[in-house]
Coordinates of C-alpha atoms in Angstrom, one line a residue:
X1 CA 154.1 74.5 149.7
X2 CA 157.9 74.5 149.3
X3 CA 159.8 76.7 151.6
X4 CA 162.1 79.6 150.6
X5 CA 164.5 81.4 152.9
X6 CA 165.8 84.9 151.9
X7 CA 168.9 86.1 153.8
X8 CA 169.1 89.9 153.7
X9 CA 168.9 93.1 155.7
X10 CA 165.2 93.4 156.7
X11 CA 163.1 95.9 158.6
X12 CA 165.9 98.4 158.0
X13 CA 165.7 101.7 156.2
X14 CA 167.7 100.6 153.1
X15 CA 167.2 99.7 149.5
X16 CA 168.2 96.1 150.1
X17 CA 165.5 95.6 152.8
X18 CA 162.9 97.2 150.5
X19 CA 163.8 94.9 147.6
X20 CA 163.7 91.9 149.9
X21 CA 160.2 92.8 151.0
X22 CA 159.1 93.0 147.4
X23 CA 160.6 89.6 146.7
X24 CA 158.9 88.2 149.9
X25 CA 155.5 89.4 148.7
X26 CA 156.0 88.1 145.2
X27 CA 157.2 84.7 146.2
X28 CA 154.5 84.3 148.8
X29 CA 152.0 83.4 146.1
X30 CA 154.0 80.2 145.3
X31 CA 156.2 79.4 148.3
X32 CA 156.2 79.6 152.1
X33 CA 158.7 82.4 152.5
X34 CA 160.8 83.4 155.5
X35 CA 163.2 86.4 155.6
X36 CA 166.2 85.5 157.8
X37 CA 167.4 89.0 158.8
X38 CA 171.0 89.8 159.2
X39 CA 172.0 91.6 162.4
X40 CA 173.9 94.5 160.9
X41 CA 174.8 96.1 164.2
X42 CA 177.1 93.1 165.1
X43 CA 178.2 92.0 161.7
X44 CA 179.8 95.3 161.0
X45 CA 181.9 95.3 164.2
X46 CA 185.7 94.9 164.4
X47 CA 185.7 94.2 168.2
X48 CA 186.9 90.6 168.7
X49 CA 184.2 89.7 171.3
X50 CA 181.4 91.0 169.0
X51 CA 182.9 89.3 166.0
X52 CA 182.5 86.0 167.8
X53 CA 178.8 86.8 168.4
X54 CA 178.4 87.8 164.8
X55 CA 179.9 84.5 163.6
X56 CA 177.6 82.6 165.9
X57 CA 174.7 84.5 164.3
X58 CA 175.8 83.4 160.9
X59 CA 176.2 79.8 162.2
X60 CA 172.6 79.9 163.5
X61 CA 171.4 81.1 160.1
X62 CA 173.4 78.4 158.3
X63 CA 171.9 75.7 160.6
X64 CA 168.4 76.9 159.9
X65 CA 168.8 76.6 156.1
X66 CA 168.4 72.8 156.3
X67 CA 164.7 73.4 156.8
X68 CA 164.3 75.1 153.4
X69 CA 163.9 73.8 149.9
X70 CA 165.4 77.0 148.4
X71 CA 167.7 79.8 149.6
X72 CA 168.2 83.3 148.2
X73 CA 171.2 85.2 149.6
X74 CA 171.1 89.0 149.0
X75 CA 174.7 89.9 148.7
X76 CA 176.0 93.4 149.4
X77 CA 179.5 93.1 150.9
X78 CA 178.8 95.6 153.7
X79 CA 175.9 93.5 155.0
X80 CA 178.3 90.7 156.1
X81 CA 181.2 92.6 157.6
X82 CA 183.6 95.3 156.9
X83 CA 186.7 93.4 155.9
X84 CA 187.3 90.7 153.2
X85 CA 188.3 87.9 155.6
X86 CA 185.1 88.2 157.7
X87 CA 182.8 88.5 154.7
X88 CA 184.3 85.5 152.9
X89 CA 184.2 83.3 156.0
X90 CA 180.6 84.1 156.6
X91 CA 179.5 83.8 153.0
X92 CA 181.2 80.4 152.8
X93 CA 179.3 79.2 155.8
X94 CA 175.9 80.2 154.3
X95 CA 176.7 79.0 150.8
X96 CA 177.8 75.5 152.0
X97 CA 174.6 75.2 154.0
X98 CA 172.4 75.7 151.0
X99 CA 171.4 72.8 148.6
X100 CA 169.4 74.9 146.1
X101 CA 170.8 78.4 146.0
X102 CA 170.6 81.8 144.2
X103 CA 173.0 84.5 145.3
X104 CA 171.8 87.9 144.2
X105 CA 174.9 90.0 143.7
X106 CA 174.1 93.7 143.6
X107 CA 177.5 94.6 142.1
X108 CA 180.6 92.9 140.9
X109 CA 184.1 94.5 141.3
X110 CA 186.9 93.0 139.2
X111 CA 190.4 92.5 140.7
X112 CA 192.5 95.6 140.2
X113 CA 196.1 96.1 139.2
X114 CA 198.5 97.3 141.9
X115 CA 199.3 100.4 139.9
X116 CA 196.3 102.0 138.1
X117 CA 195.3 105.6 137.6
X118 CA 193.1 105.3 140.7
X119 CA 195.9 103.9 142.9
X120 CA 198.4 106.4 141.6
X121 CA 196.1 109.2 142.6
X122 CA 195.8 107.6 146.1
X123 CA 199.6 107.3 146.3
X124 CA 200.2 111.0 145.7
X125 CA 197.0 112.3 147.4
X126 CA 199.0 113.3 150.5
X127 CA 202.6 113.4 151.9
X128 CA 201.8 110.4 154.2
X129 CA 203.1 107.7 151.8
X130 CA 202.8 104.9 154.3
X131 CA 199.1 105.7 154.9
X132 CA 198.6 106.0 151.2
X133 CA 200.1 102.6 150.5
X134 CA 197.8 101.2 153.2
X135 CA 194.8 102.7 151.4
X136 CA 196.0 101.1 148.1
X137 CA 196.5 97.7 149.8
X138 CA 192.9 97.9 151.1
X139 CA 191.6 99.0 147.7
X140 CA 193.3 96.0 145.9
X141 CA 192.6 93.5 148.7
X142 CA 188.9 94.3 148.9
X143 CA 188.4 94.1 145.1
X144 CA 189.4 90.4 145.4
X145 CA 186.3 89.8 147.4
X146 CA 183.9 89.3 144.5
X147 CA 186.2 86.9 142.8
X148 CA 186.5 84.8 145.9
X149 CA 182.7 84.7 146.5
X150 CA 182.1 83.7 142.9
X151 CA 184.7 80.9 143.4
X152 CA 182.8 79.6 146.4
X153 CA 179.6 79.5 144.5
X154 CA 181.3 77.9 141.5
X155 CA 182.8 75.2 143.7
X156 CA 179.5 74.6 145.4
X157 CA 177.7 74.3 142.1
X158 CA 179.6 71.1 141.3
X159 CA 177.4 69.2 143.7
X160 CA 174.4 71.5 144.2
X161 CA 172.1 73.8 142.2
X162 CA 174.0 77.1 142.9
X163 CA 173.5 80.2 140.8
X164 CA 174.0 83.9 140.6
X165 CA 171.6 86.7 139.6
X166 CA 173.0 90.1 138.7
X167 CA 171.3 93.3 137.6
X168 CA 173.3 94.2 134.5
X169 CA 174.4 92.5 131.3
X170 CA 177.9 93.7 131.9
X171 CA 178.1 91.9 135.3
X172 CA 176.8 88.7 133.8
X173 CA 179.4 88.9 131.0
X174 CA 182.2 89.7 133.5
X175 CA 181.4 86.7 135.7
X176 CA 181.4 84.4 132.7
X177 CA 184.5 85.8 131.1
X178 CA 186.8 86.5 134.1
X179 CA 185.6 83.9 136.6
X180 CA 184.6 81.1 134.2
X181 CA 181.3 80.6 135.8
X182 CA 178.1 80.2 133.7
X183 CA 175.3 79.6 136.2
X184 CA 174.6 83.3 136.1
X185 CA 171.5 85.3 135.0
X186 CA 170.8 88.9 134.6
X187 CA 167.6 90.8 135.4
X188 CA 167.1 94.5 136.4
X189 CA 165.8 95.4 139.8
X190 CA 162.0 95.5 139.9
X191 CA 159.7 96.7 142.7
X192 CA 156.1 97.3 141.5
X193 CA 153.4 94.7 140.9
X194 CA 151.0 95.0 138.0
X195 CA 148.4 96.9 140.0
X196 CA 151.0 99.4 141.3
X197 CA 152.4 99.9 137.8
X198 CA 148.9 100.9 136.5
X199 CA 148.4 103.5 139.2
X200 CA 147.9 107.1 138.0
X201 CA 148.4 110.3 140.0
X202 CA 145.2 111.8 141.2
X203 CA 144.8 115.6 141.4
X204 CA 143.5 115.3 145.0
X205 CA 146.6 113.3 145.9
X206 CA 148.8 116.0 144.4
X207 CA 146.9 118.8 146.2
X208 CA 147.3 117.0 149.6
X209 CA 151.0 116.5 148.9
X210 CA 151.6 120.1 148.0
X211 CA 149.7 121.2 151.1
X212 CA 151.6 118.8 153.3
X213 CA 155.0 120.4 152.5
X214 CA 153.8 124.0 152.3
X215 CA 154.2 124.3 148.5
X216 CA 152.1 126.0 145.9
X217 CA 149.8 124.4 143.3
X218 CA 151.8 125.8 140.3
X219 CA 155.2 124.8 141.8
X220 CA 157.3 122.4 139.6
X221 CA 158.6 119.7 142.0
X222 CA 161.9 118.1 141.4
X223 CA 162.6 115.0 143.6
X224 CA 165.9 113.4 144.5
X225 CA 165.6 110.2 146.5
X226 CA 167.6 107.9 148.7
X227 CA 170.4 108.3 151.3
X228 CA 172.3 111.5 151.1
X229 CA 175.7 110.2 149.9
X230 CA 178.4 112.0 147.9
X231 CA 178.0 109.7 144.9
X232 CA 174.4 110.7 144.5
X233 CA 175.5 114.1 143.1
X234 CA 173.2 116.5 145.1
X235 CA 175.5 119.4 144.3
X236 CA 174.6 119.1 140.6
X237 CA 170.9 119.5 141.1
X238 CA 171.3 122.3 143.7
X239 CA 173.4 124.3 141.2
X240 CA 171.0 123.6 138.4
X241 CA 168.2 125.0 140.6
X242 CA 169.8 128.5 140.3
X243 CA 169.3 128.3 136.6
X244 CA 165.6 127.5 136.8
X245 CA 162.5 129.7 137.4
X246 CA 161.5 130.4 141.0
X247 CA 158.5 128.0 140.9
X248 CA 160.9 125.0 140.5
X249 CA 161.4 123.5 144.0
X250 CA 163.9 120.8 145.0
X251 CA 162.6 118.1 147.3
X252 CA 165.4 116.0 148.9
X253 CA 163.9 112.8 150.3
X254 CA 166.4 110.9 152.3
X255 CA 168.9 111.3 155.1
X256 CA 172.5 110.3 155.9
X257 CA 173.2 106.6 155.8
X258 CA 173.0 104.8 159.2
X259 CA 176.5 103.4 158.6
X260 CA 177.8 106.9 158.2
X261 CA 176.7 108.0 161.7
X262 CA 179.7 108.6 163.9
X263 CA 180.0 109.5 167.6
X264 CA 180.5 113.2 168.4
X265 CA 180.1 114.3 164.8
X266 CA 178.1 117.5 164.7
X267 CA 177.0 117.0 161.1
X268 CA 177.6 114.4 158.4
X269 CA 180.5 115.9 156.3
X270 CA 178.7 115.6 153.0
X271 CA 175.5 117.2 154.3
X272 CA 177.7 119.9 155.8
X273 CA 179.1 120.6 152.3
X274 CA 175.6 120.8 150.8
X275 CA 174.5 123.2 153.6
X276 CA 177.7 125.3 153.0
X277 CA 177.0 125.4 149.3
X278 CA 173.4 126.5 149.9
X279 CA 174.7 129.3 152.3
X280 CA 177.0 130.5 149.6
X281 CA 174.2 130.5 147.0
X282 CA 172.2 132.5 149.5
X283 CA 175.0 135.1 149.9
X284 CA 175.2 135.5 146.1
X285 CA 171.4 135.8 146.0
X286 CA 171.4 138.5 148.7
X287 CA 173.9 140.6 146.8
X288 CA 171.9 140.3 143.7
X289 CA 168.7 141.2 145.6
X290 CA 170.3 144.5 146.9
X291 CA 171.2 145.4 143.3
X292 CA 167.7 144.6 142.1
X293 CA 166.1 146.7 144.9
X294 CA 168.3 149.6 143.9
X295 CA 167.1 149.3 140.4
X296 CA 163.5 148.9 141.6
X297 CA 163.2 145.5 140.0
X298 CA 161.2 142.5 141.2
X299 CA 163.1 140.4 143.8
X300 CA 163.3 136.6 143.1
X301 CA 162.3 133.9 145.6
X302 CA 165.0 132.8 148.0
X303 CA 167.1 129.7 147.1
X304 CA 166.6 128.7 150.7
X305 CA 162.9 128.5 150.2
X306 CA 163.3 126.4 147.1
X307 CA 165.4 123.6 148.7
X308 CA 163.5 121.3 151.1
X309 CA 165.3 118.5 153.1
X310 CA 162.4 116.2 153.9
X311 CA 164.0 113.2 155.5
X312 CA 163.4 109.5 155.0
X313 CA 160.1 108.0 154.0
X314 CA 158.6 104.6 154.5
X315 CA 157.9 102.5 151.3
X316 CA 154.3 103.7 150.8
X317 CA 155.1 107.4 151.4
X318 CA 158.2 107.0 149.1
X319 CA 156.0 105.8 146.3
X320 CA 153.5 108.6 146.9
X321 CA 156.2 111.2 146.7
X322 CA 157.5 109.7 143.4
X323 CA 154.0 110.0 141.8
X324 CA 153.5 113.5 143.1
X325 CA 156.8 115.0 141.9
X326 CA 157.0 116.5 138.4
X327 CA 160.5 115.3 137.9
X328 CA 162.9 112.7 139.4
X329 CA 166.6 113.5 139.0
X330 CA 169.4 111.0 139.4
X331 CA 172.7 113.0 139.1
X332 CA 174.9 110.1 140.3
X333 CA 178.6 110.0 139.9
X334 CA 180.3 106.9 138.5
X335 CA 181.1 104.4 141.4
X336 CA 180.9 101.0 139.6
X337 CA 177.4 100.6 140.9
X338 CA 175.3 97.7 139.6
X339 CA 171.6 98.1 139.8
X340 CA 169.9 101.1 141.3
X341 CA 166.6 100.5 143.1
X342 CA 165.6 104.2 142.8
X343 CA 166.4 104.3 139.1
X344 CA 164.2 101.2 138.5
X345 CA 161.4 102.6 140.7
X346 CA 161.4 105.9 138.8
X347 CA 161.0 104.1 135.5
X348 CA 158.2 101.9 136.9
X349 CA 156.2 105.0 138.0
X350 CA 156.8 106.6 134.5
X351 CA 157.3 110.1 135.9
X352 CA 159.5 112.5 134.0
X353 CA 163.1 111.5 134.8
X354 CA 166.6 112.6 134.1
X355 CA 169.7 110.4 134.7
X356 CA 173.4 111.2 134.6
X357 CA 175.5 109.5 132.0
X358 CA 177.1 107.0 134.3
X359 CA 177.8 103.3 133.5
X360 CA 175.0 101.9 135.7
X361 CA 172.4 103.9 133.9
X362 CA 173.9 102.9 130.5
X363 CA 173.3 99.3 131.6
X364 CA 169.8 100.1 132.7
X365 CA 169.2 101.6 129.2
X366 CA 169.9 98.1 127.7
X367 CA 166.8 96.8 129.4
X368 CA 164.8 100.1 129.1
X369 CA 165.9 101.8 125.9
X370 CA 164.6 105.3 125.1
X371 CA 162.9 105.6 128.4
X372 CA 164.6 108.6 130.2
X373 CA 166.4 111.8 129.5
X374 CA 170.2 111.9 130.0
X375 CA 172.8 114.5 130.9
X376 CA 176.6 114.5 131.6
X377 CA 177.8 113.8 135.1
X378 CA 178.0 117.1 137.0
X379 CA 176.8 119.3 134.1
X380 CA 174.2 121.4 136.0
X381 CA 173.7 123.8 133.2
X382 CA 172.7 121.0 130.8
X383 CA 170.5 119.5 133.5
X384 CA 168.7 122.8 134.2
X385 CA 168.0 123.3 130.5
X386 CA 166.7 119.8 130.0
X387 CA 164.4 120.1 133.0
X388 CA 163.0 123.5 131.8
X389 CA 162.5 122.2 128.2
X390 CA 161.3 118.7 129.1
X391 CA 158.8 117.7 126.5
X392 CA 159.5 114.0 125.9
X393 CA 156.9 111.3 126.7
X394 CA 158.6 108.0 127.3
X395 CA 155.4 106.2 128.5
X396 CA 155.1 103.9 125.4
X397 CA 158.7 102.8 125.5
X398 CA 158.6 102.2 129.2
X399 CA 155.4 100.1 128.9
X400 CA 157.0 98.0 126.1
X401 CA 160.1 97.3 128.3
X402 CA 157.9 96.5 131.3
X403 CA 156.1 93.8 129.4
X404 CA 159.4 91.8 129.7
X405 CA 161.2 93.3 132.7
X406 CA 158.6 93.3 135.5
X407 CA 158.3 91.9 139.0
X408 CA 156.2 88.9 137.9
X409 CA 158.9 87.8 135.4
X410 CA 161.6 88.4 137.9
X411 CA 159.9 86.0 140.4
X412 CA 159.4 83.5 137.5
X413 CA 163.1 83.6 136.6
X414 CA 164.0 82.8 140.2
X415 CA 161.5 79.9 140.3
X416 CA 162.8 78.5 137.0
X417 CA 166.3 78.5 138.4
X418 CA 165.3 76.9 141.7
X419 CA 163.2 74.2 140.1
X420 CA 165.7 73.4 137.4
X421 CA 167.3 71.0 139.9
X422 CA 164.0 69.1 140.3
X423 CA 163.8 68.6 136.5
X424 CA 167.3 67.1 136.2

């Protein structure tokens, strides 16, 4: 069997590692596959002595690539360093060591103008103009990264079979139009094999799930999944919960991102904001409860009892939770994200789903049209109403899209690209 190396984060609690494992399993039917894991703890360091060790790690990976027929580099900038110079140097080393290559780029940022609406906001965000100018410089400088990485691949492609896969039609078009590179293919993120896609939720499974988390059989379970980061929009669904009946419960599966953990920080700032919001909702609720008691009315269930922080799950438990929730909500902000692994997984499981109107989900809609409910970013009243009145059944539309955009065809696309060099 021919040999494939996948360079990626691995055995880590992150979406990229999960996607890499899915690819490894899919390719293993056809190739001998090795995942060459990135040592994230040293690659993200700014200390000069550790940088040297990190560069030696990349050098070792590059040397090992000569033993493989095919190479897939999973590229998220933060996996390879935390500044443009380090990332580009390390990517160049890996690209140049690969004779038959696909770089999977999970997002593409285009170079920015020095003065744009965003940079002007940064400039006047505080009185410290010098610090603000430094932030603008970093913003502009880092946006050049994707252009430079594409240029490396383009140069390498003149002698070798070098290609890019992205997860949106927009990113493919931007690479072709702005970087004049055409060895680029688009395919949405995929996670479930055929057997997994045909899985149905069992009542016994649901009963065990409800019992596990101390819930009630008639509770309506709303799941929000993934690392607890500001762009995920948790505030929107927490506010929406106040406009839903008491039997609607919010299950937050995830925790703070490992890269966000700082020494001597009592609580992640964003999680602290969510807790503060919940406390304020609790205070409003208590005032309302006093009034209802005085009027001898029924007291509603506490908001505290309706929000459950349930931490990270391994891949199998994550999938179980998806199948056992009644709704999956993705209230994301707009952050120029490419593909979303959670968004793809939610569609593949075919549970009732609601997505914010950001650009990434608009791109997903091009592959999976008429497959999920939508609401405006931050509009918690619209979201609450759509959850409460959810009657749509998108199963038929999802099945139709999955005939083309599935894990098996994703693997086939990679293989066609790799083996094109053998046909020439």
